[in-house]
Amino acid sequence: MKKTILAISGKPGLYSLVSRSKNGLIVEALDGTNKRSTAFATDRVTSLADIAMYTDEEDKPLGEIMAALRDMEKGKCVSINWRKASNSELQEYFSQFLPNFDRDRVHASDIKKLLQWYDILVKAEITDFEETLKSANADNEEDSEAENEA
């Protein structure tokens, strides 16, 4: 089973989809604890493969952005303390690997979330962002097609 990386609204961190149950999704935390829990149907669950960020041209998939960040940081965690950085420092750092991001629609909180997620994935040794997020998106499309056929 290919890894599907999920963000769950109201819960910190990122999760890997382990299985599906009749009550929701069984997920495993990517924070090193590997704690398993259930994401219920009432939780807002988003696959990272479905997330994109605004640029001056067209929206850029999160996998491409994280790959650019990985290349800039040479596969290591981010070199900025995103928890304490000012909004202008975050925008300056972000513009190093995504120079054409839409400064009106991408907020400092969005940049912080991206950097937090990137660090979580690097620590979990998931650094092939293009392939991981593409395969997760393909799995989601297959699930949607199966639901439509049923």
PDB file of N, CA and C in Angstrom, residues 12-110:
ATOM      1  N   PRO A  12      -2.519  18.349  15.546  1.00  0.00           N
ATOM      2  CA  PRO A  12      -1.207  18.803  15.068  1.00  0.00           C
ATOM      3  C   PRO A  12      -0.473  17.708  14.299  1.00  0.00           C
ATOM      4  N   GLY A  13       0.415  18.115  13.415  1.00  0.00           N
ATOM      5  CA  GLY A  13       1.266  17.169  12.716  1.00  0.00           C
ATOM      6  C   GLY A  13       0.658  16.576  11.471  1.00  0.00           C
ATOM      7  N   LEU A  14       1.314  15.537  10.972  1.00  0.00           N
ATOM      8  CA  LEU A  14       0.888  14.827   9.779  1.00  0.00           C
ATOM      9  C   LEU A  14       0.685  13.360  10.117  1.00  0.00           C
ATOM     10  N   TYR A  15      -0.108  12.706   9.295  1.00  0.00           N
ATOM     11  CA  TYR A  15      -0.462  11.318   9.535  1.00  0.00           C
ATOM     12  C   TYR A  15      -0.355  10.517   8.240  1.00  0.00           C
ATOM     13  N   SER A  16      -0.045   9.245   8.393  1.00  0.00           N
ATOM     14  CA  SER A  16      -0.001   8.319   7.284  1.00  0.00           C
ATOM     15  C   SER A  16      -1.241   7.448   7.356  1.00  0.00           C
ATOM     16  N   LEU A  17      -1.909   7.261   6.220  1.00  0.00           N
ATOM     17  CA  LEU A  17      -3.090   6.415   6.183  1.00  0.00           C
ATOM     18  C   LEU A  17      -2.660   4.957   6.308  1.00  0.00           C
ATOM     19  N   VAL A  18      -3.207   4.268   7.306  1.00  0.00           N
ATOM     20  CA  VAL A  18      -2.882   2.863   7.531  1.00  0.00           C
ATOM     21  C   VAL A  18      -3.964   1.977   6.932  1.00  0.00           C
ATOM     22  N   SER A  19      -5.216   2.306   7.223  1.00  0.00           N
ATOM     23  CA  SER A  19      -6.330   1.485   6.766  1.00  0.00           C
ATOM     24  C   SER A  19      -7.615   2.292   6.866  1.00  0.00           C
ATOM     25  N   ARG A  20      -8.666   1.694   6.350  1.00  0.00           N
ATOM     26  CA  ARG A  20      -9.992   2.301   6.460  1.00  0.00           C
ATOM     27  C   ARG A  20     -10.834   1.412   7.363  1.00  0.00           C
ATOM     28  N   SER A  21     -11.681   2.039   8.144  1.00  0.00           N
ATOM     29  CA  SER A  21     -12.615   1.276   8.974  1.00  0.00           C
ATOM     30  C   SER A  21     -14.016   1.783   8.674  1.00  0.00           C
ATOM     31  N   LYS A  22     -15.019   1.131   9.230  1.00  0.00           N
ATOM     32  CA  LYS A  22     -16.383   1.592   8.949  1.00  0.00           C
ATOM     33  C   LYS A  22     -16.680   2.929   9.620  1.00  0.00           C
ATOM     34  N   ASN A  23     -15.894   3.290  10.649  1.00  0.00           N
ATOM     35  CA  ASN A  23     -16.110   4.558  11.352  1.00  0.00           C
ATOM     36  C   ASN A  23     -15.256   5.698  10.800  1.00  0.00           C
ATOM     37  N   GLY A  24     -14.259   5.391   9.985  1.00  0.00           N
ATOM     38  CA  GLY A  24     -13.378   6.442   9.471  1.00  0.00           C
ATOM     39  C   GLY A  24     -12.082   5.858   8.961  1.00  0.00           C
ATOM     40  N   LEU A  25     -11.004   6.598   9.165  1.00  0.00           N
ATOM     41  CA  LEU A  25      -9.689   6.191   8.694  1.00  0.00           C
ATOM     42  C   LEU A  25      -8.790   5.882   9.886  1.00  0.00           C
ATOM     43  N   ILE A  26      -7.999   4.852   9.761  1.00  0.00           N
ATOM     44  CA  ILE A  26      -7.001   4.559  10.787  1.00  0.00           C
ATOM     45  C   ILE A  26      -5.705   5.185  10.302  1.00  0.00           C
ATOM     46  N   VAL A  27      -5.167   6.093  11.116  1.00  0.00           N
ATOM     47  CA  VAL A  27      -3.975   6.844  10.729  1.00  0.00           C
ATOM     48  C   VAL A  27      -2.871   6.646  11.756  1.00  0.00           C
ATOM     49  N   GLU A  28      -1.639   6.873  11.309  1.00  0.00           N
ATOM     50  CA  GLU A  28      -0.477   6.745  12.178  1.00  0.00           C
ATOM     51  C   GLU A  28       0.289   8.061  12.147  1.00  0.00           C
ATOM     52  N   ALA A  29       0.622   8.584  13.300  1.00  0.00           N
ATOM     53  CA  ALA A  29       1.335   9.855  13.411  1.00  0.00           C
ATOM     54  C   ALA A  29       2.736   9.722  12.821  1.00  0.00           C
ATOM     55  N   LEU A  30       3.174  10.737  12.105  1.00  0.00           N
ATOM     56  CA  LEU A  30       4.511  10.756  11.516  1.00  0.00           C
ATOM     57  C   LEU A  30       5.510  11.502  12.393  1.00  0.00           C
ATOM     58  N   ASP A  31       5.155  11.738  13.657  1.00  0.00           N
ATOM     59  CA  ASP A  31       6.008  12.527  14.545  1.00  0.00           C
ATOM     60  C   ASP A  31       7.041  11.688  15.296  1.00  0.00           C
ATOM     61  N   GLY A  32       7.169  10.421  14.941  1.00  0.00           N
ATOM     62  CA  GLY A  32       8.137   9.565  15.610  1.00  0.00           C
ATOM     63  C   GLY A  32       7.515   8.678  16.670  1.00  0.00           C
ATOM     64  N   THR A  33       6.308   9.021  17.136  1.00  0.00           N
ATOM     65  CA  THR A  33       5.648   8.193  18.140  1.00  0.00           C
ATOM     66  C   THR A  33       4.962   6.995  17.497  1.00  0.00           C
ATOM     67  N   ASN A  34       4.627   7.131  16.213  1.00  0.00           N
ATOM     68  CA  ASN A  34       3.910   6.093  15.455  1.00  0.00           C
ATOM     69  C   ASN A  34       2.593   5.703  16.114  1.00  0.00           C
ATOM     70  N   LYS A  35       2.027   6.630  16.848  1.00  0.00           N
ATOM     71  CA  LYS A  35       0.752   6.394  17.530  1.00  0.00           C
ATOM     72  C   LYS A  35      -0.372   6.318  16.493  1.00  0.00           C
ATOM     73  N   ARG A  36      -1.189   5.296  16.629  1.00  0.00           N
ATOM     74  CA  ARG A  36      -2.315   5.120  15.719  1.00  0.00           C
ATOM     75  C   ARG A  36      -3.592   5.648  16.360  1.00  0.00           C
ATOM     76  N   SER A  37      -4.420   6.246  15.521  1.00  0.00           N
ATOM     77  CA  SER A  37      -5.699   6.760  15.990  1.00  0.00           C
ATOM     78  C   SER A  37      -6.690   6.712  14.827  1.00  0.00           C
ATOM     79  N   THR A  38      -7.917   7.078  15.112  1.00  0.00           N
ATOM     80  CA  THR A  38      -8.958   7.075  14.091  1.00  0.00           C
ATOM     81  C   THR A  38      -9.326   8.502  13.736  1.00  0.00           C
ATOM     82  N   ALA A  39      -9.388   8.764  12.443  1.00  0.00           N
ATOM     83  CA  ALA A  39      -9.919  10.033  11.949  1.00  0.00           C
ATOM     84  C   ALA A  39     -11.354   9.742  11.528  1.00  0.00           C
ATOM     85  N   PHE A  40     -12.290  10.332  12.231  1.00  0.00           N
ATOM     86  CA  PHE A  40     -13.696  10.041  11.995  1.00  0.00           C
ATOM     87  C   PHE A  40     -14.231  10.823  10.807  1.00  0.00           C
ATOM     88  N   ALA A  41     -15.397  10.441  10.347  1.00  0.00           N
ATOM     89  CA  ALA A  41     -16.024  11.092   9.196  1.00  0.00           C
ATOM     90  C   ALA A  41     -16.282  12.575   9.460  1.00  0.00           C
ATOM     91  N   THR A  42     -16.401  12.965  10.720  1.00  0.00           N
ATOM     92  CA  THR A  42     -16.657  14.370  11.053  1.00  0.00           C
ATOM     93  C   THR A  42     -15.376  15.210  11.017  1.00  0.00           C
ATOM     94  N   ASP A  43     -14.195  14.558  11.025  1.00  0.00           N
ATOM     95  CA  ASP A  43     -12.928  15.286  10.963  1.00  0.00           C
ATOM     96  C   ASP A  43     -12.678  15.759   9.534  1.00  0.00           C
ATOM     97  N   ARG A  44     -12.074  16.925   9.419  1.00  0.00           N
ATOM     98  CA  ARG A  44     -11.709  17.421   8.086  1.00  0.00           C
ATOM     99  C   ARG A  44     -10.311  16.908   7.768  1.00  0.00           C
ATOM    100  N   VAL A  45     -10.240  15.925   6.876  1.00  0.00           N
ATOM    101  CA  VAL A  45      -8.987  15.268   6.514  1.00  0.00           C
ATOM    102  C   VAL A  45      -8.615  15.704   5.106  1.00  0.00           C
ATOM    103  N   THR A  46      -7.360  16.131   4.936  1.00  0.00           N
ATOM    104  CA  THR A  46      -6.882  16.573   3.633  1.00  0.00           C
ATOM    105  C   THR A  46      -5.599  15.841   3.293  1.00  0.00           C
ATOM    106  N   SER A  47      -5.548  15.300   2.101  1.00  0.00           N
ATOM    107  CA  SER A  47      -4.322  14.677   1.617  1.00  0.00           C
ATOM    108  C   SER A  47      -3.374  15.786   1.157  1.00  0.00           C
ATOM    109  N   LEU A  48      -2.091  15.665   1.492  1.00  0.00           N
ATOM    110  CA  LEU A  48      -1.132  16.678   1.051  1.00  0.00           C
ATOM    111  C   LEU A  48      -1.057  16.743  -0.469  1.00  0.00           C
ATOM    112  N   ALA A  49      -1.408  15.648  -1.147  1.00  0.00           N
ATOM    113  CA  ALA A  49      -1.392  15.628  -2.607  1.00  0.00           C
ATOM    114  C   ALA A  49      -2.447  16.573  -3.185  1.00  0.00           C
ATOM    115  N   ASP A  50      -3.450  16.918  -2.397  1.00  0.00           N
ATOM    116  CA  ASP A  50      -4.526  17.790  -2.870  1.00  0.00           C
ATOM    117  C   ASP A  50      -4.265  19.266  -2.585  1.00  0.00           C
ATOM    118  N   ILE A  51      -3.149  19.583  -1.949  1.00  0.00           N
ATOM    119  CA  ILE A  51      -2.870  20.956  -1.546  1.00  0.00           C
ATOM    120  C   ILE A  51      -1.939  21.618  -2.553  1.00  0.00           C
ATOM    121  N   ALA A  52      -2.235  22.868  -2.856  1.00  0.00           N
ATOM    122  CA  ALA A  52      -1.388  23.676  -3.731  1.00  0.00           C
ATOM    123  C   ALA A  52      -1.284  25.066  -3.109  1.00  0.00           C
ATOM    124  N   MET A  53      -0.281  25.820  -3.537  1.00  0.00           N
ATOM    125  CA  MET A  53      -0.113  27.184  -3.038  1.00  0.00           C
ATOM    126  C   MET A  53      -0.226  28.159  -4.198  1.00  0.00           C
ATOM    127  N   TYR A  54      -0.697  29.351  -3.886  1.00  0.00           N
ATOM    128  CA  TYR A  54      -0.893  30.376  -4.887  1.00  0.00           C
ATOM    129  C   TYR A  54       0.439  30.952  -5.359  1.00  0.00           C
ATOM    130  N   THR A  55       0.552  31.110  -6.686  1.00  0.00           N
ATOM    131  CA  THR A  55       1.685  31.833  -7.263  1.00  0.00           C
ATOM    132  C   THR A  55       1.118  32.897  -8.189  1.00  0.00           C
ATOM    133  N   ASP A  56       1.995  33.696  -8.770  1.00  0.00           N
ATOM    134  CA  ASP A  56       1.538  34.754  -9.670  1.00  0.00           C
ATOM    135  C   ASP A  56       0.973  34.182 -10.972  1.00  0.00           C
ATOM    136  N   GLU A  57       1.389  32.966 -11.349  1.00  0.00           N
ATOM    137  CA  GLU A  57       0.862  32.340 -12.563  1.00  0.00           C
ATOM    138  C   GLU A  57      -0.275  31.384 -12.199  1.00  0.00           C
ATOM    139  N   GLU A  58       0.066  30.137 -11.921  1.00  0.00           N
ATOM    140  CA  GLU A  58      -0.939  29.142 -11.569  1.00  0.00           C
ATOM    141  C   GLU A  58      -0.574  28.527 -10.218  1.00  0.00           C
ATOM    142  N   ASP A  59      -1.524  27.828  -9.623  1.00  0.00           N
ATOM    143  CA  ASP A  59      -1.259  27.190  -8.333  1.00  0.00           C
ATOM    144  C   ASP A  59      -0.179  26.129  -8.488  1.00  0.00           C
ATOM    145  N   LYS A  60       0.695  26.038  -7.493  1.00  0.00           N
ATOM    146  CA  LYS A  60       1.816  25.091  -7.526  1.00  0.00           C
ATOM    147  C   LYS A  60       1.540  23.971  -6.530  1.00  0.00           C
ATOM    148  N   PRO A  61       1.591  22.702  -6.973  1.00  0.00           N
ATOM    149  CA  PRO A  61       1.349  21.578  -6.051  1.00  0.00           C
ATOM    150  C   PRO A  61       2.362  21.561  -4.909  1.00  0.00           C
ATOM    151  N   LEU A  62       1.904  21.137  -3.749  1.00  0.00           N
ATOM    152  CA  LEU A  62       2.736  21.116  -2.551  1.00  0.00           C
ATOM    153  C   LEU A  62       3.973  20.231  -2.733  1.00  0.00           C
ATOM    154  N   GLY A  63       3.832  19.128  -3.455  1.00  0.00           N
ATOM    155  CA  GLY A  63       4.962  18.231  -3.687  1.00  0.00           C
ATOM    156  C   GLY A  63       6.109  18.926  -4.400  1.00  0.00           C
ATOM    157  N   GLU A  64       5.789  19.748  -5.387  1.00  0.00           N
ATOM    158  CA  GLU A  64       6.821  20.493  -6.123  1.00  0.00           C
ATOM    159  C   GLU A  64       7.489  21.532  -5.224  1.00  0.00           C
ATOM    160  N   ILE A  65       6.707  22.183  -4.395  1.00  0.00           N
ATOM    161  CA  ILE A  65       7.252  23.199  -3.493  1.00  0.00           C
ATOM    162  C   ILE A  65       8.184  22.548  -2.468  1.00  0.00           C
ATOM    163  N   MET A  66       7.741  21.432  -1.893  1.00  0.00           N
ATOM    164  CA  MET A  66       8.583  20.749  -0.912  1.00  0.00           C
ATOM    165  C   MET A  66       9.851  20.187  -1.562  1.00  0.00           C
ATOM    166  N   ALA A  67       9.746  19.768  -2.810  1.00  0.00           N
ATOM    167  CA  ALA A  67      10.934  19.273  -3.521  1.00  0.00           C
ATOM    168  C   ALA A  67      11.932  20.412  -3.723  1.00  0.00           C
ATOM    169  N   ALA A  68      11.435  21.600  -4.046  1.00  0.00           N
ATOM    170  CA  ALA A  68      12.321  22.758  -4.208  1.00  0.00           C
ATOM    171  C   ALA A  68      12.974  23.120  -2.882  1.00  0.00           C
ATOM    172  N   LEU A  69      12.219  23.048  -1.801  1.00  0.00           N
ATOM    173  CA  LEU A  69      12.753  23.314  -0.464  1.00  0.00           C
ATOM    174  C   LEU A  69      13.798  22.263  -0.093  1.00  0.00           C
ATOM    175  N   ARG A  70      13.507  21.001  -0.376  1.00  0.00           N
ATOM    176  CA  ARG A  70      14.458  19.910  -0.104  1.00  0.00           C
ATOM    177  C   ARG A  70      15.768  20.141  -0.864  1.00  0.00           C
ATOM    178  N   ASP A  71      15.656  20.539  -2.118  1.00  0.00           N
ATOM    179  CA  ASP A  71      16.851  20.786  -2.919  1.00  0.00           C
ATOM    180  C   ASP A  71      17.661  21.955  -2.361  1.00  0.00           C
ATOM    181  N   MET A  72      16.955  23.000  -1.921  1.00  0.00           N
ATOM    182  CA  MET A  72      17.642  24.150  -1.346  1.00  0.00           C
ATOM    183  C   MET A  72      18.325  23.789  -0.030  1.00  0.00           C
ATOM    184  N   GLU A  73      17.659  22.980   0.801  1.00  0.00           N
ATOM    185  CA  GLU A  73      18.188  22.606   2.114  1.00  0.00           C
ATOM    186  C   GLU A  73      19.033  21.326   2.069  1.00  0.00           C
ATOM    187  N   LYS A  74      19.232  20.787   0.870  1.00  0.00           N
ATOM    188  CA  LYS A  74      20.032  19.564   0.678  1.00  0.00           C
ATOM    189  C   LYS A  74      19.501  18.390   1.508  1.00  0.00           C
ATOM    190  N   GLY A  75      18.175  18.269   1.591  1.00  0.00           N
ATOM    191  CA  GLY A  75      17.550  17.146   2.267  1.00  0.00           C
ATOM    192  C   GLY A  75      17.492  17.238   3.777  1.00  0.00           C
ATOM    193  N   LYS A  76      17.935  18.353   4.333  1.00  0.00           N
ATOM    194  CA  LYS A  76      17.924  18.522   5.796  1.00  0.00           C
ATOM    195  C   LYS A  76      16.716  19.361   6.209  1.00  0.00           C
ATOM    196  N   CYS A  77      16.502  19.441   7.514  1.00  0.00           N
ATOM    197  CA  CYS A  77      15.421  20.283   8.043  1.00  0.00           C
ATOM    198  C   CYS A  77      15.683  21.741   7.685  1.00  0.00           C
ATOM    199  N   VAL A  78      14.645  22.561   7.777  1.00  0.00           N
ATOM    200  CA  VAL A  78      14.765  23.967   7.394  1.00  0.00           C
ATOM    201  C   VAL A  78      15.801  24.684   8.253  1.00  0.00           C
ATOM    202  N   SER A  79      16.476  25.646   7.647  1.00  0.00           N
ATOM    203  CA  SER A  79      17.554  26.352   8.335  1.00  0.00           C
ATOM    204  C   SER A  79      17.070  27.606   9.070  1.00  0.00           C
ATOM    205  N   ILE A  80      15.783  27.882   9.002  1.00  0.00           N
ATOM    206  CA  ILE A  80      15.224  29.049   9.684  1.00  0.00           C
ATOM    207  C   ILE A  80      14.386  28.557  10.868  1.00  0.00           C
ATOM    208  N   ASN A  81      14.397  29.313  11.953  1.00  0.00           N
ATOM    209  CA  ASN A  81      13.528  28.985  13.081  1.00  0.00           C
ATOM    210  C   ASN A  81      12.156  29.576  12.772  1.00  0.00           C
ATOM    211  N   TRP A  82      11.310  28.785  12.121  1.00  0.00           N
ATOM    212  CA  TRP A  82      10.033  29.299  11.647  1.00  0.00           C
ATOM    213  C   TRP A  82       9.083  29.651  12.784  1.00  0.00           C
ATOM    214  N   ARG A  83       9.316  29.113  13.977  1.00  0.00           N
ATOM    215  CA  ARG A  83       8.446  29.446  15.115  1.00  0.00           C
ATOM    216  C   ARG A  83       8.653  30.892  15.573  1.00  0.00           C
ATOM    217  N   LYS A  84       9.893  31.374  15.494  1.00  0.00           N
ATOM    218  CA  LYS A  84      10.224  32.707  16.003  1.00  0.00           C
ATOM    219  C   LYS A  84      10.439  33.741  14.908  1.00  0.00           C
ATOM    220  N   ALA A  85      10.462  33.336  13.652  1.00  0.00           N
ATOM    221  CA  ALA A  85      10.744  34.253  12.554  1.00  0.00           C
ATOM    222  C   ALA A  85       9.595  35.246  12.353  1.00  0.00           C
ATOM    223  N   SER A  86       9.952  36.449  11.959  1.00  0.00           N
ATOM    224  CA  SER A  86       8.935  37.466  11.670  1.00  0.00           C
ATOM    225  C   SER A  86       8.298  37.148  10.314  1.00  0.00           C
ATOM    226  N   ASN A  87       7.186  37.801  10.046  1.00  0.00           N
ATOM    227  CA  ASN A  87       6.500  37.596   8.772  1.00  0.00           C
ATOM    228  C   ASN A  87       7.403  37.926   7.584  1.00  0.00           C
ATOM    229  N   SER A  88       8.156  39.012   7.684  1.00  0.00           N
ATOM    230  CA  SER A  88       9.034  39.391   6.572  1.00  0.00           C
ATOM    231  C   SER A  88      10.175  38.391   6.403  1.00  0.00           C
ATOM    232  N   GLU A  89      10.693  37.857   7.502  1.00  0.00           N
ATOM    233  CA  GLU A  89      11.744  36.841   7.409  1.00  0.00           C
ATOM    234  C   GLU A  89      11.217  35.567   6.753  1.00  0.00           C
ATOM    235  N   LEU A  90       9.990  35.185   7.101  1.00  0.00           N
ATOM    236  CA  LEU A  90       9.379  34.001   6.500  1.00  0.00           C
ATOM    237  C   LEU A  90       9.176  34.194   4.998  1.00  0.00           C
ATOM    238  N   GLN A  91       8.678  35.370   4.621  1.00  0.00           N
ATOM    239  CA  GLN A  91       8.468  35.630   3.195  1.00  0.00           C
ATOM    240  C   GLN A  91       9.783  35.655   2.429  1.00  0.00           C
ATOM    241  N   GLU A  92      10.819  36.230   3.023  1.00  0.00           N
ATOM    242  CA  GLU A  92      12.134  36.267   2.382  1.00  0.00           C
ATOM    243  C   GLU A  92      12.675  34.850   2.193  1.00  0.00           C
ATOM    244  N   TYR A  93      12.571  34.019   3.222  1.00  0.00           N
ATOM    245  CA  TYR A  93      13.031  32.629   3.152  1.00  0.00           C
ATOM    246  C   TYR A  93      12.237  31.853   2.095  1.00  0.00           C
ATOM    247  N   PHE A  94      10.915  32.014   2.121  1.00  0.00           N
ATOM    248  CA  PHE A  94      10.031  31.312   1.188  1.00  0.00           C
ATOM    249  C   PHE A  94      10.334  31.700  -0.257  1.00  0.00           C
ATOM    250  N   SER A  95      10.658  32.967  -0.475  1.00  0.00           N
ATOM    251  CA  SER A  95      10.927  33.438  -1.839  1.00  0.00           C
ATOM    252  C   SER A  95      12.220  32.865  -2.404  1.00  0.00           C
ATOM    253  N   GLN A  96      13.071  32.295  -1.553  1.00  0.00           N
ATOM    254  CA  GLN A  96      14.306  31.678  -2.043  1.00  0.00           C
ATOM    255  C   GLN A  96      14.028  30.430  -2.866  1.00  0.00           C
ATOM    256  N   PHE A  97      12.973  29.685  -2.545  1.00  0.00           N
ATOM    257  CA  PHE A  97      12.672  28.473  -3.320  1.00  0.00           C
ATOM    258  C   PHE A  97      11.345  28.551  -4.070  1.00  0.00           C
ATOM    259  N   LEU A  98      10.538  29.578  -3.816  1.00  0.00           N
ATOM    260  CA  LEU A  98       9.323  29.832  -4.597  1.00  0.00           C
ATOM    261  C   LEU A  98       9.199  31.345  -4.798  1.00  0.00           C
ATOM    262  N   PRO A  99      10.031  31.890  -5.703  1.00  0.00           N
ATOM    263  CA  PRO A  99      10.101  33.349  -5.841  1.00  0.00           C
ATOM    264  C   PRO A  99       8.818  34.011  -6.327  1.00  0.00           C
ATOM    265  N   ASN A 100       7.979  33.289  -7.045  1.00  0.00           N
ATOM    266  CA  ASN A 100       6.790  33.925  -7.615  1.00  0.00           C
ATOM    267  C   ASN A 100       5.514  33.635  -6.812  1.00  0.00           C
ATOM    268  N   PHE A 101       5.644  33.352  -5.496  1.00  0.00           N
ATOM    269  CA  PHE A 101       4.432  33.098  -4.710  1.00  0.00           C
ATOM    270  C   PHE A 101       3.624  34.383  -4.572  1.00  0.00           C
ATOM    271  N   ASP A 102       2.317  34.228  -4.473  1.00  0.00           N
ATOM    272  CA  ASP A 102       1.404  35.369  -4.376  1.00  0.00           C
ATOM    273  C   ASP A 102       1.458  35.935  -2.961  1.00  0.00           C
ATOM    274  N   ARG A 103       2.099  37.066  -2.812  1.00  0.00           N
ATOM    275  CA  ARG A 103       2.310  37.658  -1.497  1.00  0.00           C
ATOM    276  C   ARG A 103       1.019  38.148  -0.834  1.00  0.00           C
ATOM    277  N   ASP A 104      -0.032  38.319  -1.609  1.00  0.00           N
ATOM    278  CA  ASP A 104      -1.306  38.749  -1.043  1.00  0.00           C
ATOM    279  C   ASP A 104      -2.124  37.577  -0.501  1.00  0.00           C
ATOM    280  N   ARG A 105      -1.985  36.418  -1.121  1.00  0.00           N
ATOM    281  CA  ARG A 105      -2.824  35.278  -0.729  1.00  0.00           C
ATOM    282  C   ARG A 105      -2.101  34.209   0.079  1.00  0.00           C
ATOM    283  N   VAL A 106      -0.763  34.204   0.082  1.00  0.00           N
ATOM    284  CA  VAL A 106      -0.015  33.254   0.903  1.00  0.00           C
ATOM    285  C   VAL A 106       0.405  33.985   2.175  1.00  0.00           C
ATOM    286  N   HIS A 107      -0.172  33.574   3.295  1.00  0.00           N
ATOM    287  CA  HIS A 107       0.078  34.241   4.568  1.00  0.00           C
ATOM    288  C   HIS A 107       1.244  33.608   5.311  1.00  0.00           C
ATOM    289  N   ALA A 108       1.744  34.318   6.307  1.00  0.00           N
ATOM    290  CA  ALA A 108       2.847  33.806   7.127  1.00  0.00           C
ATOM    291  C   ALA A 108       2.460  32.481   7.784  1.00  0.00           C
ATOM    292  N   SER A 109       1.210  32.350   8.192  1.00  0.00           N
ATOM    293  CA  SER A 109       0.756  31.097   8.813  1.00  0.00           C
ATOM    294  C   SER A 109       0.823  29.930   7.825  1.00  0.00           C
ATOM    295  N   ASP A 110       0.569  30.195   6.545  1.00  0.00           N
ATOM    296  CA  ASP A 110       0.684  29.156   5.516  1.00  0.00           C
ATOM    297  C   ASP A 110       2.133  28.709   5.365  1.00  0.00           C
TER     298      ASP A 110
END
